[in-house]
Amino acid sequence: SPSSTSDGATSDGKLKANSLAAIQEAGVLTVGTEGTYKPFSYHEDGTGELTGYDVEIITAVADKLGVKAKFEETQWDAIFAGLEAGRFDVIANQVSINDERTAKYDFSKPYTVSPGVIVVKDDNTDITSFADLAGKTTAQSLTSNWYELAQKNGANVEAVEGWAQAVALLEQGRVDATVNDNLTFLDYEKQKGDTGLKIAAETDDPSLNAFVFTKGNTELQQAVDKALDDLRADGTLAKISDKYFGSDVTQ
Amino acid sequence: MTESLWELLLRSLLPIVGGALTGTIPLALLSFALGLVIALGVALMRLSRIRVVSGLARGYISIIRGTPLLVQLFVIFYGLPSIGIIVDPWPSAIIAFSLNVGGYAAEVIRAAILSVPKGQWEAGYTIGMSRGQTLVRVILPQAARVSVPPLSNTFISLVKDTSLASLILVTELFRQAQQIAAFSQEFMALYIEAAVVYWVICLVLSSAQSVLEKRLDRYVAH
Amino acid sequence: MTESLWELLLRSLLPIVGGALTGTIPLALLSFALGLVIALGVALMRLSRIRVVSGLARGYISIIRGTPLLVQLFVIFYGLPSIGIIVDPWPSAIIAFSLNVGGYAAEVIRAAILSVPKGQWEAGYTIGMSRGQTLVRVILPQAARVSVPPLSNTFISLVKDTSLASLILVTELFRQAQQIAAFSQEFMALYIEAAVVYWVICLVLSSAQSVLEKRLDRYVAH
Amino acid sequence: MSPTDPLAPEPVDAPIEAPLLTARGIRKSFGDVEVLKSIDLTVPRGNVVALIGPSGSGKTTVLRSLNGLEVPEAGTVEFSGGDVVDFAQAPSKRQLASLRDRSAMVFQQFNLFPHRTVLENVIEGPVQVQKRPKAEAIADARALLERVGLGAKADAYPFELSGGQQQRVGIVRALALKPQLLLFDEPTSALDPELVGDVLDVIRELAAEGWTMVLVTHELTFASHVADTIVFMDGGVVVESGPPSEVLQNPREARTKQFLHRLLDR
Amino acid sequence: MSPTDPLAPEPVDAPIEAPLLTARGIRKSFGDVEVLKSIDLTVPRGNVVALIGPSGSGKTTVLRSLNGLEVPEAGTVEFSGGDVVDFAQAPSKRQLASLRDRSAMVFQQFNLFPHRTVLENVIEGPVQVQKRPKAEAIADARALLERVGLGAKADAYPFELSGGQQQRVGIVRALALKPQLLLFDEPTSALDPELVGDVLDVIRELAAEGWTMVLVTHELTFASHVADTIVFMDGGVVVESGPPSEVLQNPREARTKQFLHRLLDR
Ligand SMILES: Nc1ncnc2c1ncn2[C@@H]1O[C@H](COP(=O)(O)OP(=O)(O)OP(=O)(O)O)[C@@H](O)[C@H]1O
Ligand SMILES: Nc1ncnc2c1ncn2[C@@H]1O[C@H](COP(=O)(O)OP(=O)(O)OP(=O)(O)O)[C@@H](O)[C@H]1O
Ligand SMILES: [Mg+2]
Ligand SMILES: [Mg+2]
């Protein structure tokens, strides 16, 4: 990649897209997100404005940077391709930090710290720990780190598109469990009331989710980190978290 | 949970139809129109006696039909920027879809041109027309007739394929359904609702096809 | 990170081709074969003089062609359980794809049957054959010839459409590519790799088409 | 195993005096247009009846009605020794099949099966429909093909033959069924002028051998040589009929005269 | 505006003695088969030349070579007052176009434009190619159609016409170009026997009015009445040629005799 000077300009003097300087000059931070991932990134009532936990936090971050957040919605498949192609400056979509990703991208400080849970049917008594997943079938979204976790514990993993399909399979008795973010399940219960599902176990180590930048976009990453620190300090993060989850999941 | 499934479906209809009107339909119409122009060019190249020209057309058709549309969209929208070409979502979608239609329709148009009896070319030549004049005034009007049914198949497929455009940031019918499904977790119901809207669009297209076929059939014995 | 992109692509080739061999290709072959049987039945129904019968066939074709394949797959896999019918991934995929092929190919077969001159039916009748005998021994062998090119289009589309089967838990070519892409984060590269594999499959199909066309053309003046 | 004379018609049991075929009061409309207005036709066994008349007069429709390719609204067709098929009573499939079993048709456009070789075309009916042993059917077919000069073409596909050769295969395909009645609809009008002769020669031979035939033709000279009876049709009715010497040489009706004049004067 | 006699050919400036068309040494092969083996043909102005000969002898190929639909490997075609088109030199598009501008062809299968009405078929050449004013072209076309008895069919589509009517439109479409030479390739052989007369009548009239024509035909009686010269071809060569009284009544060559015998004896 072309060497960039510290103010984000390339050697030929033009501003490099996605650099902090370019973003500030344009006054717009372009954010890639799914828009179909409740409660993190979704549309109000399904048909209204884009909203959600991630959306609100990155909007607050953009405020701190003195720019407007502009959202581009696409599917998970395309979200990293979009970041690399310079279509977005940052991804805000509950991306968890893992080794493969840190090798390719830069992450902000985490803004969600939440354990993974095993969700099973109410009447299931076989599964009470992650070790019990061995030989069981779980439904996982291919793109989440929960897929890896279930696989590591010996589960037979069926890849589905998302939470809704995983739950459908679970309810239809076609899989034994699904592993996902605690928060996702809580939101689902909040919406559906009695779901006939329960949490069978929780991970020891929480997963850390953060904003994603292209490798080497250090100025932007540092600016966002600083904004996150400020938002944490002034209680904004806790407030947003409380609004969605009734507790502070940001640390 | 406070709202019944029917209320949800009713409430969803407006945005889904809206997605059809502002996304699916203009995208499909525009791409189809451009695609036909490309297809005509490619079909004529494919019919050329110059090896290189017809080889190029063959290669184009083979790649377009042999690879998934999803990847074609991906390459144009997310791949081209790596060589410095950045195209906006709508133009990208239109480029990808019309190139795609161009590949499929080229074969239809080629077959239609070949289906016009050789005697029609000769009749054109013997009244003094050039190759181009004969093509435009004699052959294509007749080729149009036989190509309407297969082209309308291509069009109907295109209408449904436009749902892939959401991948490159274009909001259309299916994307709307997905959004509502994500919120309400009722993906099955909303997908069926979307399917019904697609079906209505395709029914309208099919009747347009019948009308067109009748019009083009007026000079043929029944 | 420690491995270069080329190493990744090379390492991916085996699982992707494996996905093609164990998923894409058997799924496409099986669905196509079953789909042809359905299509023949639907085409004959569509040609029936009995209004209700041809109406049923029309409705089937209209719904199959007018709604997205994705939704058809979802209805069978996720929708049927709500009325107590649970079908496994592979059978679901084969049902959905063969019903889909059945709708598209029915129109092709119908057109091909109609393209056989009426005199061939009459020749069959006058040597004493029944309608069924004439259909099987006289009409279908001739209809086969004209329907090979459009049916191979349907087949090629099917090959690429089987990637949707991953949505209902069938592992095939594209799913393998997605999986590797998700872990390596190299979406663009792996999608292009998958496209190349699709392209190779389609090239093989196209040459099989040529061979078949030649074989069926042996009794026709060139 | 193969008959000594493959061109000779099958013997029939009915008394020799009864006409082989009797059609009475055949009426047929297409949409609003009445194309046949009560046609009567008698075909004595061993006779050749030639239908002539202007284009659109209904000749083809008469022929097609005789073997049920067209189903008239009224009228009867009766083969000697068989059922009376009454079209006014909506004939059953079995009845239509019985008409087809007794007759065989040679088409203007040949209508050979393009995907089968000459031999396969000929044995299709005997083997698939009449369920005769294949070896026997092949032997008969070869003998018949030999007789019309096509012995060497048994394994050719129809597209490899000239029009005249194709039509001779069409005739052999009909003969192989050993029908009681042969129907010819303008068997030479799709042929190049020079190829006509070959086919007419074959028909001439068949007539000489005693086959019963109804043929539609524009070849008046030929008809006058080969036919026992000429039937002149116009506008869906039989205007006059009789031996060639009467109808062709001394027509009674003005319409007949006018037609003959038009066709012969060139 | 419309000419007084729409059927009369355009006057030409060249001296009256020179033949309108001279073709020399035309050779043409398809693949390995040499179909024309050095054909010479001279067509005097105002004459009618009839090409006869067995199927496959090369008659159609000669005709198509004269207007460049077929490009021979060798030979020259020259219109009086025009370029010598030498096929051995790979003629340019302009040269082929000049052949087509001077002649007009009437096809065996008519080849009318099915998507255009009769009138549109006729004015297509004059308006689109010759760029004549549309009103004038229409007036001429109507006069010509009137002359061949199709005045009432100007707005019909080809499929609404009988074969004979379609062929007359084909002739009018050619005449409307006011060509110096009319080429006819078996103009009646795709017609029902009864419709042949109408078309032959039109050609007879054109001959009487002094049009120069080359026609391929199997209608020997007609050819003997209308042609100034009969050219008998076989196997890609001209076997003999001369006035009908010689070639048809007193052929010198054995092959001619055999051919005439075959076609006339029925
Ligand atoms: N299937 C049909 N539908 C409508 N009209 C028909 C049909 N078949 C024949 N006719 C009409 O019936 C009349 C008689 O037709 P038919 O073919 O029996 O005449 P033909 O004497 O055999 O004439 P040709 O010498 O031209 O073959 C014609 O007016 C024809 O247009
Ligand atoms: N395009 C072609 N390709 C190959 N062979 C051809 C082609 N056109 C004509 N021939 C062959 O050239 C020979 C002469 O054909 P041509 O059509 O000129 O004969 P013709 O005298 O017009 O015969 P007919 O009376 O049957 O129309 C024939 O043997 C024919 O098969
Ligand atoms: Mg007839
Ligand atoms: Mg010819």
PDB file of N, CA and C in Angstrom, chain A residues 48-82:
ATOM      1  N   GLY A  48     -38.612   1.703   9.621  1.00  0.00           N
ATOM      2  CA  GLY A  48     -38.259   3.101   9.887  1.00  0.00           C
ATOM      3  C   GLY A  48     -36.772   3.363   9.749  1.00  0.00           C
ATOM      4  N   GLU A  49     -36.307   4.320  10.566  1.00  0.00           N
ATOM      5  CA  GLU A  49     -34.914   4.739  10.513  1.00  0.00           C
ATOM      6  C   GLU A  49     -33.989   3.616  10.968  1.00  0.00           C
ATOM      7  N   LEU A  50     -32.773   3.659  10.455  1.00  0.00           N
ATOM      8  CA  LEU A  50     -31.759   2.738  10.935  1.00  0.00           C
ATOM      9  C   LEU A  50     -31.431   3.091  12.376  1.00  0.00           C
ATOM     10  N   THR A  51     -31.380   2.090  13.234  1.00  0.00           N
ATOM     11  CA  THR A  51     -31.056   2.360  14.624  1.00  0.00           C
ATOM     12  C   THR A  51     -30.368   1.130  15.211  1.00  0.00           C
ATOM     13  N   GLY A  52     -30.231   1.098  16.517  1.00  0.00           N
ATOM     14  CA  GLY A  52     -29.592  -0.040  17.162  1.00  0.00           C
ATOM     15  C   GLY A  52     -28.408   0.411  18.001  1.00  0.00           C
ATOM     16  N   TYR A  53     -27.943  -0.490  18.791  1.00  0.00           N
ATOM     17  CA  TYR A  53     -26.865  -0.213  19.742  1.00  0.00           C
ATOM     18  C   TYR A  53     -25.602   0.270  19.020  1.00  0.00           C
ATOM     19  N   ASP A  54     -25.149  -0.490  18.032  1.00  0.00           N
ATOM     20  CA  ASP A  54     -23.936  -0.117  17.309  1.00  0.00           C
ATOM     21  C   ASP A  54     -24.112   1.199  16.565  1.00  0.00           C
ATOM     22  N   VAL A  55     -25.314   1.352  16.025  1.00  0.00           N
ATOM     23  CA  VAL A  55     -25.582   2.553  15.237  1.00  0.00           C
ATOM     24  C   VAL A  55     -25.514   3.780  16.140  1.00  0.00           C
ATOM     25  N   GLU A  56     -26.082   3.670  17.323  1.00  0.00           N
ATOM     26  CA  GLU A  56     -26.079   4.821  18.224  1.00  0.00           C
ATOM     27  C   GLU A  56     -24.674   5.140  18.711  1.00  0.00           C
ATOM     28  N   ILE A  57     -23.910   4.081  18.995  1.00  0.00           N
ATOM     29  CA  ILE A  57     -22.561   4.346  19.503  1.00  0.00           C
ATOM     30  C   ILE A  57     -21.685   4.990  18.442  1.00  0.00           C
ATOM     31  N   ILE A  58     -21.744   4.479  17.222  1.00  0.00           N
ATOM     32  CA  ILE A  58     -20.865   5.057  16.206  1.00  0.00           C
ATOM     33  C   ILE A  58     -21.336   6.479  15.860  1.00  0.00           C
ATOM     34  N   THR A  59     -22.652   6.720  15.987  1.00  0.00           N
ATOM     35  CA  THR A  59     -23.141   8.072  15.748  1.00  0.00           C
ATOM     36  C   THR A  59     -22.569   9.030  16.811  1.00  0.00           C
ATOM     37  N   ALA A  60     -22.541   8.551  18.048  1.00  0.00           N
ATOM     38  CA  ALA A  60     -21.972   9.371  19.119  1.00  0.00           C
ATOM     39  C   ALA A  60     -20.484   9.614  18.883  1.00  0.00           C
ATOM     40  N   VAL A  61     -19.803   8.563  18.396  1.00  0.00           N
ATOM     41  CA  VAL A  61     -18.379   8.707  18.096  1.00  0.00           C
ATOM     42  C   VAL A  61     -18.170   9.753  17.006  1.00  0.00           C
ATOM     43  N   ALA A  62     -18.985   9.672  15.984  1.00  0.00           N
ATOM     44  CA  ALA A  62     -18.858  10.630  14.881  1.00  0.00           C
ATOM     45  C   ALA A  62     -19.060  12.048  15.408  1.00  0.00           C
ATOM     46  N   ASP A  63     -20.031  12.229  16.291  1.00  0.00           N
ATOM     47  CA  ASP A  63     -20.265  13.531  16.912  1.00  0.00           C
ATOM     48  C   ASP A  63     -18.993  14.059  17.558  1.00  0.00           C
ATOM     49  N   LYS A  64     -18.371  13.159  18.297  1.00  0.00           N
ATOM     50  CA  LYS A  64     -17.147  13.569  19.001  1.00  0.00           C
ATOM     51  C   LYS A  64     -16.071  13.979  18.007  1.00  0.00           C
ATOM     52  N   LEU A  65     -16.049  13.301  16.846  1.00  0.00           N
ATOM     53  CA  LEU A  65     -15.045  13.637  15.825  1.00  0.00           C
ATOM     54  C   LEU A  65     -15.431  14.886  15.066  1.00  0.00           C
ATOM     55  N   GLY A  66     -16.627  15.348  15.317  1.00  0.00           N
ATOM     56  CA  GLY A  66     -17.074  16.568  14.639  1.00  0.00           C
ATOM     57  C   GLY A  66     -17.541  16.300  13.223  1.00  0.00           C
ATOM     58  N   VAL A  67     -17.945  15.049  12.941  1.00  0.00           N
ATOM     59  CA  VAL A  67     -18.446  14.738  11.596  1.00  0.00           C
ATOM     60  C   VAL A  67     -19.794  14.039  11.735  1.00  0.00           C
ATOM     61  N   LYS A  68     -20.449  13.869  10.594  1.00  0.00           N
ATOM     62  CA  LYS A  68     -21.724  13.157  10.576  1.00  0.00           C
ATOM     63  C   LYS A  68     -21.482  11.684  10.227  1.00  0.00           C
ATOM     64  N   ALA A  69     -22.231  10.783  10.839  1.00  0.00           N
ATOM     65  CA  ALA A  69     -22.121   9.375  10.453  1.00  0.00           C
ATOM     66  C   ALA A  69     -23.082   9.104   9.304  1.00  0.00           C
ATOM     67  N   LYS A  70     -22.536   8.484   8.253  1.00  0.00           N
ATOM     68  CA  LYS A  70     -23.390   8.115   7.129  1.00  0.00           C
ATOM     69  C   LYS A  70     -23.324   6.582   7.005  1.00  0.00           C
ATOM     70  N   PHE A  71     -24.516   5.956   6.973  1.00  0.00           N
ATOM     71  CA  PHE A  71     -24.527   4.490   7.027  1.00  0.00           C
ATOM     72  C   PHE A  71     -24.735   3.890   5.646  1.00  0.00           C
ATOM     73  N   GLU A  72     -23.959   2.866   5.356  1.00  0.00           N
ATOM     74  CA  GLU A  72     -24.166   2.075   4.142  1.00  0.00           C
ATOM     75  C   GLU A  72     -24.517   0.664   4.598  1.00  0.00           C
ATOM     76  N   GLU A  73     -25.662   0.171   4.136  1.00  0.00           N
ATOM     77  CA  GLU A  73     -26.099  -1.137   4.608  1.00  0.00           C
ATOM     78  C   GLU A  73     -25.835  -2.212   3.564  1.00  0.00           C
ATOM     79  N   THR A  74     -25.238  -3.283   3.997  1.00  0.00           N
ATOM     80  CA  THR A  74     -25.032  -4.398   3.084  1.00  0.00           C
ATOM     81  C   THR A  74     -25.015  -5.690   3.888  1.00  0.00           C
ATOM     82  N   GLN A  75     -24.731  -6.795   3.198  1.00  0.00           N
ATOM     83  CA  GLN A  75     -24.736  -8.062   3.908  1.00  0.00           C
ATOM     84  C   GLN A  75     -23.342  -8.391   4.411  1.00  0.00           C
ATOM     85  N   TRP A  76     -23.296  -9.315   5.344  1.00  0.00           N
ATOM     86  CA  TRP A  76     -22.028  -9.642   5.995  1.00  0.00           C
ATOM     87  C   TRP A  76     -20.970 -10.016   4.972  1.00  0.00           C
ATOM     88  N   ASP A  77     -21.377 -10.815   3.974  1.00  0.00           N
ATOM     89  CA  ASP A  77     -20.475 -11.217   2.886  1.00  0.00           C
ATOM     90  C   ASP A  77     -19.669 -10.053   2.354  1.00  0.00           C
ATOM     91  N   ALA A  78     -20.363  -8.931   2.233  1.00  0.00           N
ATOM     92  CA  ALA A  78     -19.796  -7.824   1.482  1.00  0.00           C
ATOM     93  C   ALA A  78     -19.172  -6.779   2.393  1.00  0.00           C
ATOM     94  N   ILE A  79     -19.316  -6.991   3.697  1.00  0.00           N
ATOM     95  CA  ILE A  79     -18.990  -5.876   4.574  1.00  0.00           C
ATOM     96  C   ILE A  79     -17.478  -5.633   4.646  1.00  0.00           C
ATOM     97  N   PHE A  80     -16.686  -6.713   4.677  1.00  0.00           N
ATOM     98  CA  PHE A  80     -15.231  -6.520   4.720  1.00  0.00           C
ATOM     99  C   PHE A  80     -14.695  -6.114   3.355  1.00  0.00           C
ATOM    100  N   ALA A  81     -15.304  -6.706   2.315  1.00  0.00           N
ATOM    101  CA  ALA A  81     -14.916  -6.302   0.954  1.00  0.00           C
ATOM    102  C   ALA A  81     -15.151  -4.802   0.791  1.00  0.00           C
ATOM    103  N   GLY A  82     -16.261  -4.333   1.354  1.00  0.00           N
ATOM    104  CA  GLY A  82     -16.586  -2.909   1.256  1.00  0.00           C
ATOM    105  C   GLY A  82     -15.575  -2.051   1.991  1.00  0.00           C
TER     106      GLY A  82
END
